Amino acid sequence: MKFNLASFGAGLLFGLGLLVSGMANPEKVLGFLDIAGQWDPSLAFVMAGAILVGLFAFTVAKKRTMSFLGFDMRLPASDRLDKRLVVGSVLFGAGWGLAGFCPGPGLVALGAGKTGALVFVVAMIAGMGLFEVVEKNRAAK
Amino acid sequence: MIEIAWGHFTPWSALAGGIIIGLSATAFILLNGRIAGISGILGGLLTPQKRDVLWRVAFLAGMLAAPLLWMMIAELPAIEIKASYPALIVAGLLVGIGTRYGSGCTSGHGVCGLSRLSVRSLTATLTFMAAGFITVYIIRHLIQGA
């Protein structure tokens, strides 16, 4: 119960942060990605603010085996730099640049009732589903 | 030379929003021991595991509720979607496939990964940033500018 409540709270806070920062607005994101035009560096400040806070959190997290609510601490173990990481990131970056949406802002814009965001999120979930199907087939071979 | 769009530049709200996002990631890792990676949280619902569904739904519900809560108190900030529906569909598919194949997006790799000083996440972040810069360059300056 408290795990789910904390999840809801973290999601709510994350969404509010995206709204305050301007990152929920695809035009703002594209203004950052357009370095050859009139460049809006704001998004670098979003990342800087988030990482500044996150550095403390993850320094604490790395030293613990249990969370403060008593759940197991799950930090990613992989440090592999492989083809999947790079190819996946290229595809993601291309989609991000095409519409100005990444997963979080897409969901927040959907919550705000934007039809375009609904189209994006449905396609994103379809893309994730497609990935799962391909993965399953690969594993079955 | 890079020209700064001073009229659009919002360093303070960007920094404030970033700090709030950082606090969310902090709460999530320190209270629940999990990484606040949106693509991972959403993608995990497509292969549901026992006792692993509700917290994902709760997190995503929180994200969807954020603009609703905001609207009760104040007017929402601008959310301008200029991409056509076909472009949004292609973008969604690329983001969906890419984030799952590359194990993360701007939140998981960008915020949480860089905060952990992960070289893997740094590689992913530099890669999707570069791909984003190149894509916008092609669309805005080669295709639309031609």
Short mmCIF file of C-alpha atoms in Angstrom, two decimals:
data_model
loop_
_atom_site.label_atom_id
_atom_site.label_comp_id
_atom_site.label_asym_id
_atom_site.label_seq_id
_atom_site.Cartn_x
_atom_site.Cartn_y
_atom_site.Cartn_z
CA MET A 1 0.00 0.00 0.00
CA LYS A 2 2.64 2.53 1.02
CA PHE A 3 4.73 1.41 -1.97
CA ASN A 4 1.86 2.28 -4.33
CA LEU A 5 1.15 5.55 -2.54
CA ALA A 6 4.79 6.58 -2.82
CA SER A 7 4.68 5.61 -6.51
CA PHE A 8 1.64 7.80 -7.07
CA GLY A 9 3.29 10.69 -5.20
CA ALA A 10 6.52 10.37 -7.16
CA GLY A 11 4.59 10.25 -10.45
CA LEU A 12 2.58 13.32 -9.47
CA LEU A 13 5.72 15.23 -8.48
CA PHE A 14 7.44 14.16 -11.70
CA GLY A 15 4.51 15.44 -13.77
CA LEU A 16 4.43 18.75 -11.90
CA GLY A 17 8.17 19.12 -12.48
CA LEU A 18 7.72 18.57 -16.21
CA LEU A 19 5.01 21.27 -16.27
CA VAL A 20 7.01 23.80 -14.23
CA SER A 21 10.16 23.22 -16.30
CA GLY A 22 8.44 23.69 -19.66
CA MET A 23 9.49 20.22 -20.78
CA ALA A 24 5.87 19.09 -21.15
CA ASN A 25 5.70 21.50 -24.10
CA PRO A 26 7.03 19.88 -27.32
CA GLU A 27 7.79 23.28 -28.89
CA LYS A 28 10.06 24.09 -25.94
CA VAL A 29 11.85 20.76 -26.34
CA LEU A 30 12.30 21.32 -30.08
CA GLY A 31 13.66 24.81 -29.33
CA PHE A 32 16.40 23.08 -27.33
CA LEU A 33 17.09 20.47 -30.00
CA ASP A 34 17.33 23.14 -32.73
CA ILE A 35 20.95 24.22 -32.22
CA ALA A 36 21.23 25.53 -35.79
CA GLY A 37 18.26 27.88 -35.40
CA GLN A 38 17.29 30.16 -32.52
CA TRP A 39 18.52 27.97 -29.68
CA ASP A 40 16.68 27.82 -26.36
CA PRO A 41 19.12 26.35 -23.81
CA SER A 42 16.45 26.06 -21.06
CA LEU A 43 16.31 22.25 -21.13
CA ALA A 44 19.95 22.01 -20.10
CA PHE A 45 18.86 23.76 -16.88
CA VAL A 46 16.13 21.16 -16.32
CA MET A 47 18.70 18.38 -16.58
CA ALA A 48 21.17 20.29 -14.40
CA GLY A 49 18.57 20.88 -11.67
CA ALA A 50 17.38 17.28 -11.69
CA ILE A 51 20.89 15.78 -11.66
CA LEU A 52 22.09 18.18 -8.96
CA VAL A 53 19.40 16.82 -6.64
CA GLY A 54 19.74 13.26 -7.95
CA LEU A 55 23.47 13.11 -7.21
CA PHE A 56 22.76 13.30 -3.47
CA ALA A 57 19.92 10.78 -3.67
CA PHE A 58 21.89 8.15 -5.57
CA THR A 59 24.97 8.62 -3.42
CA VAL A 60 22.78 7.68 -0.44
CA ALA A 61 20.98 4.93 -2.40
CA LYS A 62 24.24 3.22 -3.43
CA LYS A 63 25.18 2.76 0.23
CA ARG A 64 21.90 1.11 1.18
CA THR A 65 20.48 -2.35 0.57
CA MET A 66 16.99 -1.35 1.74
CA SER A 67 14.90 1.72 0.96
CA PHE A 68 13.63 3.97 3.75
CA LEU A 69 10.25 2.24 3.53
CA GLY A 70 11.96 -1.16 3.84
CA PHE A 71 11.89 -2.33 0.21
CA ASP A 72 14.84 -3.83 -1.64
CA MET A 73 17.07 -1.29 -3.37
CA ARG A 74 17.11 -2.01 -7.09
CA LEU A 75 19.88 -0.16 -8.87
CA PRO A 76 20.71 -1.21 -12.45
CA ALA A 77 23.62 -3.63 -12.46
CA SER A 78 24.50 -3.54 -16.12
CA ASP A 79 27.37 -1.38 -17.33
CA ARG A 80 27.49 -2.91 -20.78
CA LEU A 81 27.94 -0.62 -23.74
CA ASP A 82 26.41 -2.65 -26.54
CA LYS A 83 24.70 -2.27 -29.86
CA ARG A 84 21.23 -2.41 -28.30
CA LEU A 85 21.94 0.60 -26.10
CA VAL A 86 23.22 2.72 -28.98
CA VAL A 87 20.73 1.64 -31.68
CA GLY A 88 17.82 1.98 -29.25
CA SER A 89 18.99 5.44 -28.20
CA VAL A 90 19.35 6.54 -31.84
CA LEU A 91 15.77 5.43 -32.60
CA PHE A 92 14.47 7.12 -29.45
CA GLY A 93 16.36 10.34 -30.22
CA ALA A 94 14.98 10.40 -33.76
CA GLY A 95 11.41 10.06 -32.47
CA TRP A 96 12.07 12.69 -29.80
CA GLY A 97 13.32 15.14 -32.42
CA LEU A 98 10.44 14.37 -34.78
CA ALA A 99 7.65 15.43 -32.39
CA GLY A 100 9.35 16.93 -29.32
CA PHE A 101 7.85 14.28 -27.06
CA CYS A 102 9.62 11.77 -24.84
CA PRO A 103 7.61 9.36 -22.65
CA GLY A 104 7.05 11.54 -19.54
CA PRO A 105 5.93 14.74 -21.31
CA GLY A 106 3.74 12.64 -23.63
CA LEU A 107 1.85 11.31 -20.60
CA VAL A 108 1.54 14.74 -18.95
CA ALA A 109 0.23 16.29 -22.20
CA LEU A 110 -2.22 13.38 -22.41
CA GLY A 111 -3.39 14.17 -18.87
CA ALA A 112 -3.88 17.76 -20.02
CA GLY A 113 -6.31 16.43 -22.63
CA LYS A 114 -4.28 17.05 -25.79
CA THR A 115 -5.44 14.88 -28.70
CA GLY A 116 -1.99 14.93 -30.32
CA ALA A 117 -0.53 13.51 -27.11
CA LEU A 118 -3.09 10.68 -27.18
CA VAL A 119 -1.97 9.80 -30.73
CA PHE A 120 1.67 9.87 -29.61
CA VAL A 121 1.14 7.79 -26.45
CA VAL A 122 -0.95 5.13 -28.23
CA ALA A 123 1.75 4.83 -30.92
CA MET A 124 4.44 4.70 -28.22
CA ILE A 125 2.68 1.84 -26.42
CA ALA A 126 2.25 0.08 -29.78
CA GLY A 127 6.00 0.50 -30.38
CA MET A 128 6.76 -0.98 -26.96
CA GLY A 129 4.40 -3.88 -27.72
CA LEU A 130 6.09 -4.44 -31.08
CA PHE A 131 9.43 -4.60 -29.28
CA GLU A 132 8.09 -7.23 -26.87
CA VAL A 133 6.78 -9.37 -29.74
CA VAL A 134 10.10 -9.22 -31.60
CA GLU A 135 11.99 -10.02 -28.39
CA LYS A 136 9.75 -13.01 -27.70
CA ASN A 137 10.23 -14.38 -31.21
CA ARG A 138 13.97 -13.93 -30.93
CA ALA A 139 14.05 -15.76 -27.60
CA ALA A 140 11.95 -18.60 -29.01
CA LYS A 141 14.40 -19.25 -31.84
CA MET B 1 27.60 30.28 -34.51
CA ILE B 2 24.88 29.39 -32.06
CA GLU B 3 22.22 32.08 -31.67
CA ILE B 4 20.42 32.08 -28.33
CA ALA B 5 16.64 32.55 -28.42
CA TRP B 6 16.63 34.97 -25.49
CA GLY B 7 12.87 35.53 -25.82
CA HIS B 8 12.21 31.83 -25.12
CA PHE B 9 14.99 31.24 -22.59
CA THR B 10 13.52 30.43 -19.14
CA PRO B 11 16.46 29.41 -16.92
CA TRP B 12 14.71 29.83 -13.55
CA SER B 13 11.53 27.88 -14.21
CA ALA B 14 13.63 25.26 -16.02
CA LEU B 15 15.93 24.94 -13.02
CA ALA B 16 12.98 24.87 -10.58
CA GLY B 17 11.19 22.22 -12.63
CA GLY B 18 14.40 20.22 -12.87
CA ILE B 19 14.79 20.33 -9.08
CA ILE B 20 11.20 19.07 -8.67
CA ILE B 21 11.93 16.23 -11.13
CA GLY B 22 15.09 15.47 -9.14
CA LEU B 23 13.06 15.38 -5.92
CA SER B 24 10.62 12.95 -7.52
CA ALA B 25 13.46 10.64 -8.57
CA THR B 26 14.93 11.05 -5.06
CA ALA B 27 11.66 10.12 -3.36
CA PHE B 28 11.24 7.12 -5.64
CA ILE B 29 14.71 5.64 -5.17
CA LEU B 30 14.95 6.36 -1.43
CA LEU B 31 11.40 5.38 -0.47
CA ASN B 32 10.75 2.53 -2.93
CA GLY B 33 14.23 1.59 -4.10
CA ARG B 34 13.30 1.97 -7.77
CA ILE B 35 14.53 4.04 -10.71
CA ALA B 36 12.06 6.68 -11.96
CA GLY B 37 12.40 5.73 -15.61
CA ILE B 38 9.13 6.44 -17.37
CA SER B 39 9.64 4.17 -20.39
CA GLY B 40 10.62 1.28 -18.11
CA ILE B 41 7.67 1.82 -15.76
CA LEU B 42 5.23 1.95 -18.69
CA GLY B 43 6.89 -0.80 -20.73
CA GLY B 44 6.85 -3.21 -17.79
CA LEU B 45 3.05 -3.21 -17.94
CA LEU B 46 3.14 -4.96 -21.31
CA THR B 47 4.64 -8.09 -19.77
CA PRO B 48 2.76 -8.03 -16.46
CA GLN B 49 4.34 -9.88 -13.53
CA LYS B 50 2.62 -10.74 -10.27
CA ARG B 51 2.70 -7.91 -7.67
CA ASP B 52 4.41 -5.66 -10.20
CA VAL B 53 1.46 -3.96 -11.87
CA LEU B 54 -0.22 -1.71 -9.32
CA TRP B 55 2.77 0.48 -8.46
CA ARG B 56 3.41 1.08 -12.17
CA VAL B 57 -0.21 2.09 -12.70
CA ALA B 58 -0.02 4.31 -9.58
CA PHE B 59 3.09 6.11 -10.85
CA LEU B 60 1.59 6.69 -14.30
CA ALA B 61 -1.72 7.80 -12.75
CA GLY B 62 0.26 10.36 -10.75
CA MET B 63 1.78 11.70 -13.96
CA LEU B 64 -1.61 11.94 -15.66
CA ALA B 65 -3.08 13.59 -12.54
CA ALA B 66 -0.41 16.31 -12.43
CA PRO B 67 -1.98 18.53 -15.13
CA LEU B 68 -5.47 17.91 -13.68
CA LEU B 69 -4.35 19.05 -10.22
CA TRP B 70 -2.59 22.03 -11.81
CA MET B 71 -5.77 23.05 -13.68
CA MET B 72 -7.71 23.16 -10.41
CA ILE B 73 -5.35 25.81 -9.09
CA ALA B 74 -4.04 27.72 -12.08
CA GLU B 75 -4.05 27.90 -15.85
CA LEU B 76 -1.88 25.23 -17.48
CA PRO B 77 1.34 26.38 -19.13
CA ALA B 78 1.39 26.18 -22.93
CA ILE B 79 1.60 22.71 -24.49
CA GLU B 80 2.08 23.32 -28.22
CA ILE B 81 1.97 20.22 -30.42
CA LYS B 82 2.78 21.27 -33.97
CA ALA B 83 3.63 17.83 -35.39
CA SER B 84 1.04 16.27 -37.73
CA TYR B 85 -0.77 13.09 -36.70
CA PRO B 86 1.33 10.92 -39.06
CA ALA B 87 4.49 12.47 -37.59
CA LEU B 88 3.21 11.85 -34.04
CA ILE B 89 2.51 8.21 -34.92
CA VAL B 90 5.98 7.66 -36.37
CA ALA B 91 7.53 9.54 -33.43
CA GLY B 92 5.56 7.44 -30.93
CA LEU B 93 6.61 4.18 -32.59
CA LEU B 94 10.28 5.25 -32.65
CA VAL B 95 10.17 6.38 -29.02
CA GLY B 96 8.39 3.18 -27.94
CA ILE B 97 10.73 0.80 -29.75
CA GLY B 98 13.88 2.85 -29.08
CA THR B 99 13.39 3.33 -25.35
CA ARG B 100 12.75 -0.38 -24.80
CA TYR B 101 15.60 -1.50 -27.03
CA GLY B 102 17.98 1.01 -25.41
CA SER B 103 16.60 0.33 -21.89
CA GLY B 104 15.67 3.90 -21.04
CA CYS B 105 14.76 7.46 -21.96
CA THR B 106 15.36 11.00 -20.74
CA SER B 107 14.27 10.10 -17.20
CA GLY B 108 15.86 6.69 -16.65
CA HIS B 109 19.14 7.26 -18.49
CA GLY B 110 19.17 11.07 -18.55
CA VAL B 111 18.16 12.00 -15.00
CA CYS B 112 18.63 8.86 -12.88
CA GLY B 113 21.50 7.35 -14.87
CA LEU B 114 23.60 10.50 -14.95
CA SER B 115 22.88 11.03 -11.23
CA ARG B 116 24.30 7.54 -10.61
CA LEU B 117 27.35 8.48 -12.74
CA SER B 118 26.64 5.52 -15.01
CA VAL B 119 28.81 5.41 -18.13
CA ARG B 120 26.14 3.31 -19.85
CA SER B 121 23.52 5.99 -19.24
CA LEU B 122 25.95 8.75 -20.27
CA THR B 123 26.47 6.90 -23.56
CA ALA B 124 22.71 6.55 -24.06
CA THR B 125 22.05 10.20 -23.19
CA LEU B 126 24.74 11.55 -25.52
CA THR B 127 23.43 9.25 -28.26
CA PHE B 128 19.75 10.21 -28.05
CA MET B 129 20.64 13.90 -27.65
CA ALA B 130 22.77 13.73 -30.79
CA ALA B 131 20.03 11.88 -32.67
CA GLY B 132 17.54 14.54 -31.52
CA PHE B 133 19.79 17.42 -32.67
CA ILE B 134 20.35 15.76 -36.07
CA THR B 135 16.65 14.96 -36.56
CA VAL B 136 15.56 18.53 -35.80
CA TYR B 137 18.32 19.86 -38.07
CA ILE B 138 17.13 17.66 -40.94
CA ILE B 139 13.46 18.58 -40.46
CA ARG B 140 13.79 22.30 -39.77
CA HIS B 141 16.79 23.25 -41.88
CA LEU B 142 17.11 20.72 -44.68
CA ILE B 143 13.49 19.76 -45.41
CA GLN B 144 11.47 22.80 -44.29
CA GLY B 145 14.28 25.24 -45.10
CA ALA B 146 14.78 23.91 -48.62
#
